[in-house]
Amino acid sequence: MLTVAASAAVTTWDPVRSFSTEALYLGNVYEPLLWKNAEGADEPFTPGIAEAWETSEDGLTWTFTIREGATFHDGEPVDAEAVKASIEAAKDHAGASFIWAPLESIEAPDATTVVMHLAYSAPMDLVAASTYGAWIVSPKALAASASDDQYFEAGIDAGTGPFTVKSYTPGEKVVLEAYDDYWNEESAPHYDIVDIAITPDAVTAQQMLTSGEVDLATNLPLENIDTVASDLGSEVRTANSPFNFLAYFNTTRPPLDDPKVRQALSYAVPYEDIIEVGGAGYGTQSHGPVPKGIFPYSEDVPQYSQDLDEAKALLAEAGHADGFDLTLTYASENSAEARFVPLIKDAFAKIGVTLDVRAELFNQQWENAKADPATAQDIFVVYYWPTYSDAGADNLYSLFHSSDAPFFNLSYWNNAEYDALVDEAGTLTGSDREAAQAKYEEAMRLLVDQAPGIFLYDAQAVSVAPTALEIADFNENYPFTTFFAPIRPAS
């Protein structure tokens, strides 16, 4: 038996509606058509329920070959009709149903073939590998859930993965059991039982790990990571994550409607100190709003570095040598933001800019920012990650593409050149990813130059790997999931 302390709560056991931290558990119980591999892997994808796939030259038709021999946990075989039903349910009412927006129709011409017809070219390999809205679910369970929206909530599962849900005690415990008929014999779990204590407090998880109460903890206090590893004689592991921090400028009113002022403030920021204080050193300075390791990240996208003399010179050129006052909001529940925001305040003071810092619960911060840009905050600090592994379609579009009403673009920036680049890149990603990458990089260079936001840092995933266990590397494409099947006792 493997014992684990995990912070992930279960908001729903419904694999279609899921859009939260229960992905930790669902990623061990369900499988998508494809798995997206971590940056640096030999291949971009690993086959899941689909053993092969191809796309037409125009990116409008995607064909997936469904593997034979896989079964759902209710014993029913996996076939093309089951896959079709799962995707239709996801498009209809998934928590992340929007990822299927390109899908015009889907057909199952035979038991092992699924064909997706798209309204426009899109990267359906990335969509089909999403951690939300892409699980393949038993048709019987889909039918039961359609007539009873609470069907899954006792911990019923209907997946194809290496584990089933043995028991669930709300707010306390999840017990997973190895599925004897799992199709992938080479990746079958070593442990028959994984006993997971739901432990939202990281300090408590640390105590459970160091006392030997659990074999593994998925969430430890960043500031204590090195101490815990030293005490246990274990290894600290770092990896890319899809999470990053940025700060929007309100570009709708003076002085932040002037790109020169925004550039000046970007030069004032102490990026390395922010990483050290906010992320305990576990992070890398951002290259725009796309996190490291996620398409279309590029280190060719330029960065600002702290240069107070340049910041002062730009402010003087813009007619603000005497400075001005600004208001900044951040999410009070985000401890990293609470730690690093004072550094921004102190740095701005050195160039004559007075910052009024306000902590608000994120939902209130977001609602206030969307209400009226004319009276909203000047700077909005945000922690963001893409829904699936396409930060062009998500981060670059959601965060900075213009819109009629504010949603996630809380800089309120409206730039026709940027919009055109992002829109064009989005139509190329499914058919010519290299061309899409080039367009996205052009958009990101424009974004950095015009500076509607400050691009702070990409947070790293940090863990302590106990010496008694062999644990697979973290995969930034599934940040909420700890995959238990590959865990083995160390030899």
CSV table of C-alpha atoms in Angstrom, one decimal:
chain,number,residue,atom,x,y,z
A,1,MET,CA,0.0,0.0,0.0
A,2,LEU,CA,1.1,3.5,-0.8
A,3,THR,CA,0.1,6.2,1.6
A,4,VAL,CA,-0.2,9.8,0.5
A,5,ALA,CA,-1.0,13.3,1.9
A,6,ALA,CA,-2.6,15.4,-0.9
A,7,SER,CA,-4.1,18.9,-0.8
A,8,ALA,CA,-6.6,18.3,-3.6
A,9,ALA,CA,-10.2,18.6,-2.7
A,10,VAL,CA,-13.0,16.9,-4.6
A,11,THR,CA,-15.5,19.3,-5.9
A,12,THR,CA,-17.1,16.7,-8.1
A,13,TRP,CA,-16.5,13.1,-9.2
A,14,ASP,CA,-18.2,13.7,-12.5
A,15,PRO,CA,-15.3,13.4,-15.1
A,16,VAL,CA,-17.2,15.5,-17.6
A,17,ARG,CA,-18.1,18.4,-15.3
A,18,SER,CA,-14.8,18.3,-13.4
A,19,PHE,CA,-12.8,21.6,-13.6
A,20,SER,CA,-10.9,21.7,-10.3
A,21,THR,CA,-8.3,19.9,-8.1
A,22,GLU,CA,-10.0,16.5,-8.2
A,23,ALA,CA,-8.0,16.1,-11.4
A,24,LEU,CA,-5.4,14.6,-9.0
A,25,TYR,CA,-7.6,11.5,-8.6
A,26,LEU,CA,-9.4,11.5,-12.0
A,27,GLY,CA,-6.1,11.4,-13.8
A,28,ASN,CA,-5.5,8.0,-12.2
A,29,VAL,CA,-9.0,6.7,-12.9
A,30,TYR,CA,-9.7,8.0,-16.4
A,31,GLU,CA,-7.7,8.3,-19.6
A,32,PRO,CA,-7.9,10.7,-22.6
A,33,LEU,CA,-7.3,9.7,-26.2
A,34,LEU,CA,-3.8,11.0,-26.0
A,35,TRP,CA,-1.4,12.1,-23.2
A,36,LYS,CA,0.8,15.2,-23.8
A,37,ASN,CA,4.4,14.5,-22.8
A,38,ALA,CA,6.5,16.9,-20.8
A,39,GLU,CA,8.9,19.3,-22.5
A,40,GLY,CA,12.0,17.6,-23.7
A,41,ALA,CA,10.4,14.2,-24.3
A,42,ASP,CA,11.4,12.2,-27.4
A,43,GLU,CA,7.8,12.4,-28.7
A,44,PRO,CA,5.2,15.1,-28.1
A,45,PHE,CA,2.4,12.6,-27.2
A,46,THR,CA,1.9,9.1,-25.7
A,47,PRO,CA,-1.0,7.1,-27.0
A,48,GLY,CA,-3.9,6.7,-24.6
A,49,ILE,CA,-7.3,5.3,-25.7
A,50,ALA,CA,-6.2,6.2,-29.2
A,51,GLU,CA,-3.3,4.2,-30.5
A,52,ALA,CA,-2.8,6.2,-33.6
A,53,TRP,CA,-4.1,9.5,-35.1
A,54,GLU,CA,-3.7,11.7,-38.1
A,55,THR,CA,-4.9,15.0,-39.5
A,56,SER,CA,-5.8,16.3,-42.9
A,57,GLU,CA,-3.5,18.8,-44.6
A,58,ASP,CA,-5.9,21.6,-43.9
A,59,GLY,CA,-6.3,20.6,-40.2
A,60,LEU,CA,-10.1,20.3,-40.5
A,61,THR,CA,-10.4,16.5,-40.2
A,62,TRP,CA,-8.8,14.5,-37.4
A,63,THR,CA,-8.9,10.7,-37.4
A,64,PHE,CA,-8.2,8.6,-34.3
A,65,THR,CA,-7.8,4.9,-34.2
A,66,ILE,CA,-9.2,3.5,-31.0
A,67,ARG,CA,-7.2,0.7,-29.3
A,68,GLU,CA,-8.7,-2.7,-29.0
A,69,GLY,CA,-8.7,-4.6,-25.7
A,70,ALA,CA,-9.3,-1.7,-23.3
A,71,THR,CA,-12.3,-2.0,-21.0
A,72,PHE,CA,-14.1,0.4,-18.7
A,73,HIS,CA,-14.2,-0.4,-15.0
A,74,ASP,CA,-17.8,-1.6,-15.4
A,75,GLY,CA,-16.4,-4.3,-17.7
A,76,GLU,CA,-17.8,-2.9,-21.0
A,77,PRO,CA,-15.3,-2.7,-23.9
A,78,VAL,CA,-14.0,0.7,-25.1
A,79,ASP,CA,-15.0,1.3,-28.7
A,80,ALA,CA,-15.5,4.3,-31.1
A,81,GLU,CA,-19.1,4.8,-30.1
A,82,ALA,CA,-18.1,5.2,-26.5
A,83,VAL,CA,-15.4,7.7,-27.4
A,84,LYS,CA,-17.9,9.6,-29.5
A,85,ALA,CA,-20.4,9.7,-26.6
A,86,SER,CA,-17.8,11.0,-24.2
A,87,ILE,CA,-16.7,13.8,-26.5
A,88,GLU,CA,-20.3,14.8,-27.3
A,89,ALA,CA,-21.0,14.9,-23.6
A,90,ALA,CA,-17.9,17.1,-23.0
A,91,LYS,CA,-18.8,19.5,-25.8
A,92,ASP,CA,-22.3,19.7,-24.4
A,93,HIS,CA,-21.7,20.3,-20.7
A,94,ALA,CA,-18.1,19.8,-19.6
A,95,GLY,CA,-16.6,22.2,-17.1
A,96,ALA,CA,-14.2,23.0,-19.9
A,97,SER,CA,-16.6,22.5,-22.8
A,98,PHE,CA,-15.1,25.5,-24.6
A,99,ILE,CA,-12.1,23.4,-25.6
A,100,TRP,CA,-14.3,21.6,-28.1
A,101,ALA,CA,-15.5,24.8,-29.7
A,102,PRO,CA,-13.8,23.9,-33.1
A,103,LEU,CA,-15.6,20.5,-33.3
A,104,GLU,CA,-18.5,20.7,-35.8
A,105,SER,CA,-19.3,17.0,-35.8
A,106,ILE,CA,-17.9,13.6,-34.8
A,107,GLU,CA,-18.6,10.2,-36.3
A,108,ALA,CA,-17.7,6.6,-35.5
A,109,PRO,CA,-17.7,4.8,-38.9
A,110,ASP,CA,-16.6,1.6,-37.4
A,111,ALA,CA,-15.7,0.2,-33.9
A,112,THR,CA,-12.1,1.4,-33.9
A,113,THR,CA,-12.3,4.7,-35.8
A,114,VAL,CA,-13.4,8.2,-34.7
A,115,VAL,CA,-13.4,11.1,-37.1
A,116,MET,CA,-13.7,14.7,-36.0
A,117,HIS,CA,-14.8,17.3,-38.4
A,118,LEU,CA,-13.8,20.9,-37.4
A,119,ALA,CA,-15.4,24.2,-38.2
A,120,TYR,CA,-11.9,25.7,-38.4
A,121,SER,CA,-8.3,24.3,-38.1
A,122,ALA,CA,-7.4,23.5,-34.5
A,123,PRO,CA,-4.9,21.4,-32.6
A,124,MET,CA,-7.2,18.6,-31.6
A,125,ASP,CA,-4.2,16.5,-30.4
A,126,LEU,CA,-3.7,19.1,-27.7
A,127,VAL,CA,-7.4,19.3,-27.0
A,128,ALA,CA,-7.8,15.5,-26.8
A,129,ALA,CA,-5.0,15.4,-24.3
A,130,SER,CA,-6.5,18.0,-22.0
A,131,THR,CA,-6.6,17.4,-18.2
A,132,TYR,CA,-10.2,18.7,-18.3
A,133,GLY,CA,-13.1,17.9,-20.6
A,134,ALA,CA,-11.4,15.1,-22.4
A,135,TRP,CA,-11.7,11.9,-20.3
A,136,ILE,CA,-13.2,8.9,-22.0
A,137,VAL,CA,-16.2,7.7,-19.9
A,138,SER,CA,-18.4,4.6,-19.9
A,139,PRO,CA,-21.6,5.1,-21.9
A,140,LYS,CA,-23.6,3.4,-19.1
A,141,ALA,CA,-22.3,6.0,-16.6
A,142,LEU,CA,-23.0,8.9,-19.0
A,143,ALA,CA,-26.5,7.7,-19.4
A,144,ALA,CA,-27.0,7.3,-15.7
A,145,SER,CA,-25.5,10.8,-15.1
A,146,ALA,CA,-27.8,12.3,-17.7
A,147,SER,CA,-30.8,11.3,-15.6
A,148,ASP,CA,-29.2,12.0,-12.2
A,149,ASP,CA,-26.6,14.8,-12.0
A,150,GLN,CA,-25.5,13.4,-8.6
A,151,TYR,CA,-24.8,10.0,-10.0
A,152,PHE,CA,-21.0,10.2,-9.6
A,153,GLU,CA,-20.8,12.0,-6.3
A,154,ALA,CA,-20.5,9.1,-3.9
A,155,GLY,CA,-17.2,8.2,-5.7
A,156,ILE,CA,-18.5,6.1,-8.5
A,157,ASP,CA,-16.1,5.9,-11.4
A,158,ALA,CA,-16.4,4.8,-15.0
A,159,GLY,CA,-13.0,5.1,-16.4
A,160,THR,CA,-10.4,3.0,-18.2
A,161,GLY,CA,-7.4,3.9,-16.1
A,162,PRO,CA,-5.0,1.9,-13.9
A,163,PHE,CA,-7.0,2.6,-10.7
A,164,THR,CA,-10.6,2.5,-9.6
A,165,VAL,CA,-12.2,4.4,-6.7
A,166,LYS,CA,-12.4,1.9,-3.8
A,167,SER,CA,-13.8,4.4,-1.3
A,168,TYR,CA,-14.3,8.1,-0.6
A,169,THR,CA,-14.9,9.9,2.6
A,170,PRO,CA,-15.7,13.5,1.8
A,171,GLY,CA,-13.1,16.0,2.9
A,172,GLU,CA,-11.0,13.2,4.5
A,173,LYS,CA,-9.9,10.3,2.4
A,174,VAL,CA,-9.7,8.8,-1.1
A,175,VAL,CA,-8.7,5.2,-1.5
A,176,LEU,CA,-7.8,4.0,-5.0
A,177,GLU,CA,-7.5,0.3,-6.0
A,178,ALA,CA,-5.5,-1.2,-8.9
A,179,TYR,CA,-7.8,-2.2,-11.8
A,180,ASP,CA,-7.0,-5.9,-12.5
A,181,ASP,CA,-8.0,-5.7,-16.2
A,182,TYR,CA,-6.1,-2.6,-17.1
A,183,TRP,CA,-5.2,-2.8,-20.8
A,184,ASN,CA,-1.6,-1.4,-20.4
A,185,GLU,CA,0.2,-4.3,-18.7
A,186,GLU,CA,3.6,-2.5,-19.0
A,187,SER,CA,2.3,0.4,-17.0
A,188,ALA,CA,0.2,-1.5,-14.5
A,189,PRO,CA,0.4,-0.1,-10.9
A,190,HIS,CA,2.9,-1.6,-8.5
A,191,TYR,CA,0.7,-0.8,-5.5
A,192,ASP,CA,-2.7,-2.5,-5.2
A,193,ILE,CA,-3.9,0.3,-2.9
A,194,VAL,CA,-3.2,4.0,-2.7
A,195,ASP,CA,-4.6,5.5,0.5
A,196,ILE,CA,-4.8,9.3,0.2
A,197,ALA,CA,-5.4,11.6,3.1
A,198,ILE,CA,-7.0,14.9,2.0
A,199,THR,CA,-4.6,17.4,3.7
A,200,PRO,CA,-5.2,21.0,2.6
A,201,ASP,CA,-2.6,22.4,5.0
A,202,ALA,CA,0.9,22.1,3.7
A,203,VAL,CA,2.5,22.2,7.2
A,204,THR,CA,0.3,19.3,8.3
A,205,ALA,CA,1.4,17.4,5.2
A,206,GLN,CA,5.0,18.1,6.1
A,207,GLN,CA,4.5,16.7,9.6
A,208,MET,CA,2.9,13.6,8.2
A,209,LEU,CA,5.7,13.0,5.8
A,210,THR,CA,8.6,13.6,8.2
A,211,SER,CA,7.0,11.5,10.9
A,212,GLY,CA,6.6,8.6,8.6
A,213,GLU,CA,2.8,8.7,8.7
A,214,VAL,CA,2.7,8.9,4.9
A,215,ASP,CA,5.1,7.8,2.2
A,216,LEU,CA,4.5,10.8,0.0
A,217,ALA,CA,3.2,14.4,0.3
A,218,THR,CA,2.1,16.3,-2.8
A,219,ASN,CA,2.1,19.8,-1.3
A,220,LEU,CA,4.8,21.1,1.1
A,221,PRO,CA,5.6,24.7,2.2
A,222,LEU,CA,8.0,26.1,-0.4
A,223,GLU,CA,10.0,27.8,2.3
A,224,ASN,CA,10.6,24.4,4.1
A,225,ILE,CA,11.3,22.2,1.0
A,226,ASP,CA,15.1,22.2,1.5
A,227,THR,CA,14.8,21.4,5.2
A,228,VAL,CA,12.4,18.6,4.6
A,229,ALA,CA,14.6,17.0,2.0
A,230,SER,CA,17.6,17.3,4.2
A,231,ASP,CA,15.8,15.8,7.2
A,232,LEU,CA,14.7,12.8,5.1
A,233,GLY,CA,17.9,12.5,3.1
A,234,SER,CA,15.7,13.0,0.0
A,235,GLU,CA,15.9,14.8,-3.3
A,236,VAL,CA,14.3,18.1,-4.2
A,237,ARG,CA,12.9,18.0,-7.7
A,238,THR,CA,12.0,20.9,-9.8
A,239,ALA,CA,10.1,21.0,-13.1
A,240,ASN,CA,8.2,23.3,-15.4
A,241,SER,CA,4.7,24.1,-14.4
A,242,PRO,CA,1.9,25.8,-16.3
A,243,PHE,CA,1.5,28.5,-13.6
A,244,ASN,CA,2.7,32.0,-14.0
A,245,PHE,CA,2.3,35.4,-12.4
A,246,LEU,CA,1.7,38.7,-14.3
A,247,ALA,CA,0.4,42.1,-13.5
A,248,TYR,CA,-2.0,44.0,-15.8
A,249,PHE,CA,-1.7,47.7,-16.4
A,250,ASN,CA,-5.0,49.6,-16.8
A,251,THR,CA,-4.3,50.9,-20.3
A,252,THR,CA,-7.5,52.9,-20.6
A,253,ARG,CA,-6.5,56.1,-18.7
A,254,PRO,CA,-3.5,58.2,-17.9
A,255,PRO,CA,-0.7,57.7,-17.1
A,256,LEU,CA,-0.9,54.0,-18.0
A,257,ASP,CA,-2.4,54.7,-21.5
A,258,ASP,CA,1.2,55.7,-22.5
A,259,PRO,CA,3.4,52.7,-23.5
A,260,LYS,CA,6.5,54.6,-22.4
A,261,VAL,CA,5.1,54.8,-18.9
A,262,ARG,CA,4.3,51.1,-18.9
A,263,GLN,CA,7.8,50.3,-20.2
A,264,ALA,CA,9.3,52.5,-17.4
A,265,LEU,CA,7.4,50.6,-14.7
A,266,SER,CA,8.4,47.3,-16.3
A,267,TYR,CA,12.1,48.4,-16.0
A,268,ALA,CA,11.5,49.2,-12.3
A,269,VAL,CA,10.4,45.7,-11.2
A,270,PRO,CA,13.0,43.6,-9.3
A,271,TYR,CA,12.3,40.3,-11.1
A,272,GLU,CA,14.9,38.2,-9.4
A,273,ASP,CA,14.0,39.4,-5.9
A,274,ILE,CA,10.3,38.6,-6.7
A,275,ILE,CA,11.2,35.1,-7.6
A,276,GLU,CA,13.3,34.6,-4.5
A,277,VAL,CA,10.6,36.1,-2.2
A,278,GLY,CA,7.4,35.0,-3.9
A,279,GLY,CA,8.5,31.6,-5.0
A,280,ALA,CA,11.3,30.8,-2.6
A,281,GLY,CA,13.6,30.9,-5.6
A,282,TYR,CA,11.7,28.2,-7.4
A,283,GLY,CA,10.8,30.0,-10.6
A,284,THR,CA,12.1,31.6,-13.8
A,285,GLN,CA,11.5,35.0,-15.2
A,286,SER,CA,8.7,35.0,-17.7
A,287,HIS,CA,9.1,35.4,-21.4
A,288,GLY,CA,5.7,37.0,-21.9
A,289,PRO,CA,2.5,35.3,-20.6
A,290,VAL,CA,3.2,31.8,-21.9
A,291,PRO,CA,4.6,29.5,-19.2
A,292,LYS,CA,7.9,27.7,-19.8
A,293,GLY,CA,7.3,24.2,-21.4
A,294,ILE,CA,3.9,25.0,-22.8
A,295,PHE,CA,3.2,25.8,-26.5
A,296,PRO,CA,4.1,28.4,-27.8
A,297,TYR,CA,6.7,29.3,-25.2
A,298,SER,CA,9.9,30.8,-26.6
A,299,GLU,CA,13.1,32.1,-25.0
A,300,ASP,CA,13.5,34.3,-28.0
A,301,VAL,CA,10.8,36.5,-26.6
A,302,PRO,CA,12.6,39.4,-24.9
A,303,GLN,CA,12.4,40.3,-21.2
A,304,TYR,CA,12.8,43.4,-19.1
A,305,SER,CA,15.4,43.5,-16.3
A,306,GLN,CA,15.5,45.9,-13.4
A,307,ASP,CA,17.1,49.2,-14.5
A,308,LEU,CA,16.0,52.1,-12.3
A,309,ASP,CA,17.9,54.7,-14.3
A,310,GLU,CA,16.2,53.6,-17.5
A,311,ALA,CA,12.8,53.7,-15.7
A,312,LYS,CA,13.4,57.2,-14.5
A,313,ALA,CA,14.6,58.4,-17.9
A,314,LEU,CA,11.5,57.0,-19.6
A,315,LEU,CA,9.2,58.6,-17.0
A,316,ALA,CA,10.9,61.9,-17.6
A,317,GLU,CA,10.5,61.6,-21.4
A,318,ALA,CA,6.8,60.8,-20.8
A,319,GLY,CA,6.4,64.0,-18.7
A,320,HIS,CA,6.3,62.3,-15.3
A,321,ALA,CA,9.6,63.1,-13.8
A,322,ASP,CA,7.8,63.9,-10.5
A,323,GLY,CA,6.0,60.5,-10.5
A,324,PHE,CA,2.4,59.8,-9.7
A,325,ASP,CA,0.1,57.6,-7.6
A,326,LEU,CA,-1.3,54.2,-8.6
A,327,THR,CA,-3.5,51.5,-7.0
A,328,LEU,CA,-2.6,47.8,-7.2
A,329,THR,CA,-4.8,44.9,-6.2
A,330,TYR,CA,-3.9,41.3,-5.6
A,331,ALA,CA,-5.6,38.1,-4.4
A,332,SER,CA,-5.5,38.0,-0.6
A,333,GLU,CA,-5.6,34.2,-0.6
A,334,ASN,CA,-2.5,33.9,-2.8
A,335,SER,CA,0.5,33.7,-0.3
A,336,ALA,CA,3.1,34.2,-3.1
A,337,GLU,CA,1.5,37.4,-4.2
A,338,ALA,CA,1.3,38.7,-0.6
A,339,ARG,CA,5.0,38.1,-0.3
A,340,PHE,CA,6.2,39.7,-3.5
A,341,VAL,CA,3.8,42.7,-4.0
A,342,PRO,CA,5.6,44.8,-1.3
A,343,LEU,CA,8.8,44.5,-3.5
A,344,ILE,CA,6.9,46.1,-6.4
A,345,LYS,CA,5.7,48.9,-4.1
A,346,ASP,CA,9.3,49.5,-2.8
A,347,ALA,CA,10.8,49.5,-6.3
A,348,PHE,CA,8.2,51.9,-7.7
A,349,ALA,CA,8.9,54.3,-4.8
A,350,LYS,CA,12.5,54.5,-5.9
A,351,ILE,CA,11.3,56.1,-9.2
A,352,GLY,CA,8.8,58.4,-7.6
A,353,VAL,CA,5.7,56.3,-8.1
A,354,THR,CA,3.5,55.8,-5.0
A,355,LEU,CA,1.6,52.5,-4.9
A,356,ASP,CA,-1.5,51.9,-2.9
A,357,VAL,CA,-1.7,48.1,-2.4
A,358,ARG,CA,-5.0,46.5,-1.7
A,359,ALA,CA,-5.6,42.8,-0.9
A,360,GLU,CA,-9.0,41.4,-2.1
A,361,LEU,CA,-10.4,37.9,-2.4
A,362,PHE,CA,-9.8,36.9,-6.0
A,363,ASN,CA,-13.4,36.7,-6.9
A,364,GLN,CA,-14.1,40.2,-5.6
A,365,GLN,CA,-10.9,41.5,-7.2
A,366,TRP,CA,-12.0,40.0,-10.6
A,367,GLU,CA,-15.6,41.3,-10.4
A,368,ASN,CA,-14.4,44.8,-9.5
A,369,ALA,CA,-12.0,44.8,-12.4
A,370,LYS,CA,-14.6,43.6,-14.9
A,371,ALA,CA,-17.2,46.2,-13.7
A,372,ASP,CA,-15.9,49.4,-15.2
A,373,PRO,CA,-12.3,50.0,-16.4
A,374,ALA,CA,-12.7,53.7,-15.9
A,375,THR,CA,-12.9,53.3,-12.2
A,376,ALA,CA,-11.0,50.0,-11.8
A,377,GLN,CA,-7.6,49.4,-10.3
A,378,ASP,CA,-4.4,50.6,-12.1
A,379,ILE,CA,-2.5,47.3,-11.7
A,380,PHE,CA,-4.1,43.9,-11.2
A,381,VAL,CA,-1.8,41.0,-10.2
A,382,VAL,CA,-2.9,37.6,-11.4
A,383,TYR,CA,-1.9,34.0,-11.2
A,384,TYR,CA,-2.9,32.1,-14.4
A,385,TRP,CA,-2.6,28.8,-16.2
A,386,PRO,CA,-4.0,27.4,-19.5
A,387,THR,CA,-6.9,25.0,-19.4
A,388,TYR,CA,-5.0,22.7,-21.8
A,389,SER,CA,-1.6,22.7,-23.3
A,390,ASP,CA,-2.1,25.5,-25.8
A,391,ALA,CA,-1.2,28.8,-24.2
A,392,GLY,CA,-1.6,30.5,-27.5
A,393,ALA,CA,-5.3,29.8,-27.7
A,394,ASP,CA,-5.6,30.4,-24.0
A,395,ASN,CA,-3.1,32.7,-22.4
A,396,LEU,CA,-2.3,34.9,-25.4
A,397,TYR,CA,-5.9,35.1,-26.4
A,398,SER,CA,-7.7,35.2,-23.1
A,399,LEU,CA,-5.3,37.6,-21.3
A,400,PHE,CA,-4.6,40.2,-24.0
A,401,HIS,CA,-6.9,39.8,-27.0
A,402,SER,CA,-9.5,42.6,-27.2
A,403,SER,CA,-13.1,42.0,-26.3
A,404,ASP,CA,-16.3,43.9,-26.2
A,405,ALA,CA,-16.5,43.5,-22.4
A,406,PRO,CA,-13.7,42.7,-20.0
A,407,PHE,CA,-13.3,39.1,-18.9
A,408,PHE,CA,-9.7,38.0,-18.4
A,409,ASN,CA,-8.1,40.9,-20.4
A,410,LEU,CA,-8.0,43.2,-17.4
A,411,SER,CA,-5.5,45.4,-19.0
A,412,TYR,CA,-8.4,46.4,-21.3
A,413,TRP,CA,-5.7,46.6,-24.0
A,414,ASN,CA,-7.0,46.8,-27.6
A,415,ASN,CA,-4.4,46.4,-30.3
A,416,ALA,CA,-5.5,45.4,-33.8
A,417,GLU,CA,-2.1,44.2,-34.8
A,418,TYR,CA,-1.8,41.9,-31.8
A,419,ASP,CA,-5.4,40.6,-32.3
A,420,ALA,CA,-4.6,39.8,-36.0
A,421,LEU,CA,-1.4,37.9,-35.2
A,422,VAL,CA,-3.1,35.8,-32.4
A,423,ASP,CA,-6.2,35.1,-34.6
A,424,GLU,CA,-4.0,34.0,-37.5
A,425,ALA,CA,-1.8,31.8,-35.3
A,426,GLY,CA,-4.9,30.2,-33.9
A,427,THR,CA,-6.0,29.1,-37.4
A,428,LEU,CA,-2.6,27.6,-38.2
A,429,THR,CA,-2.0,25.6,-35.0
A,430,GLY,CA,-3.9,22.6,-36.3
A,431,SER,CA,-2.3,22.4,-39.7
A,432,ASP,CA,1.1,24.2,-39.5
A,433,ARG,CA,2.4,24.4,-35.9
A,434,GLU,CA,5.7,25.9,-36.9
A,435,ALA,CA,4.0,28.8,-38.7
A,436,ALA,CA,1.7,29.3,-35.7
A,437,GLN,CA,4.7,29.4,-33.4
A,438,ALA,CA,6.3,32.2,-35.5
A,439,LYS,CA,3.1,34.3,-35.5
A,440,TYR,CA,2.7,33.8,-31.7
A,441,GLU,CA,6.3,34.8,-31.2
A,442,GLU,CA,5.7,38.0,-33.2
A,443,ALA,CA,2.6,38.7,-31.1
A,444,MET,CA,4.6,38.2,-27.9
A,445,ARG,CA,7.4,40.5,-29.0
A,446,LEU,CA,4.7,43.2,-29.6
A,447,LEU,CA,3.2,42.4,-26.2
A,448,VAL,CA,6.5,42.9,-24.4
A,449,ASP,CA,7.3,46.1,-26.4
A,450,GLN,CA,3.9,47.7,-25.7
A,451,ALA,CA,3.8,46.4,-22.1
A,452,PRO,CA,0.1,46.2,-21.3
A,453,GLY,CA,1.3,44.0,-18.4
A,454,ILE,CA,4.4,43.1,-16.4
A,455,PHE,CA,5.5,39.5,-17.0
A,456,LEU,CA,6.8,38.4,-13.6
A,457,TYR,CA,7.7,34.7,-13.3
A,458,ASP,CA,6.8,31.2,-14.3
A,459,ALA,CA,6.5,29.1,-11.1
A,460,GLN,CA,8.3,25.8,-10.9
A,461,ALA,CA,6.7,22.6,-9.6
A,462,VAL,CA,8.7,21.6,-6.6
A,463,SER,CA,8.6,18.3,-4.7
A,464,VAL,CA,10.5,16.1,-2.3
A,465,ALA,CA,11.1,12.7,-3.7
A,466,PRO,CA,11.5,10.2,-0.8
A,467,THR,CA,14.5,7.9,-1.3
A,468,ALA,CA,12.3,4.9,-0.7
A,469,LEU,CA,10.3,5.5,-3.8
A,470,GLU,CA,11.0,5.7,-7.6
A,471,ILE,CA,8.7,8.5,-8.8
A,472,ALA,CA,8.1,9.6,-12.4
A,473,ASP,CA,9.0,13.2,-13.4
A,474,PHE,CA,6.4,15.9,-13.1
A,475,ASN,CA,4.5,16.6,-16.3
A,476,GLU,CA,3.6,20.3,-16.7
A,477,ASN,CA,0.6,19.4,-18.9
A,478,TYR,CA,-1.1,17.7,-15.9
A,479,PRO,CA,-0.2,20.0,-13.0
A,480,PHE,CA,-2.9,18.9,-10.7
A,481,THR,CA,-2.3,15.1,-11.1
A,482,THR,CA,0.2,12.9,-9.3
A,483,PHE,CA,0.3,9.7,-11.4
A,484,PHE,CA,0.5,6.8,-8.9
A,485,ALA,CA,0.9,3.9,-11.4
A,486,PRO,CA,4.5,4.6,-12.2
A,487,ILE,CA,5.5,4.9,-8.4
A,488,ARG,CA,7.6,2.0,-7.3
A,489,PRO,CA,9.7,1.1,-4.2
A,490,ALA,CA,13.3,2.2,-4.9
A,491,SER,CA,15.5,-0.7,-5.8
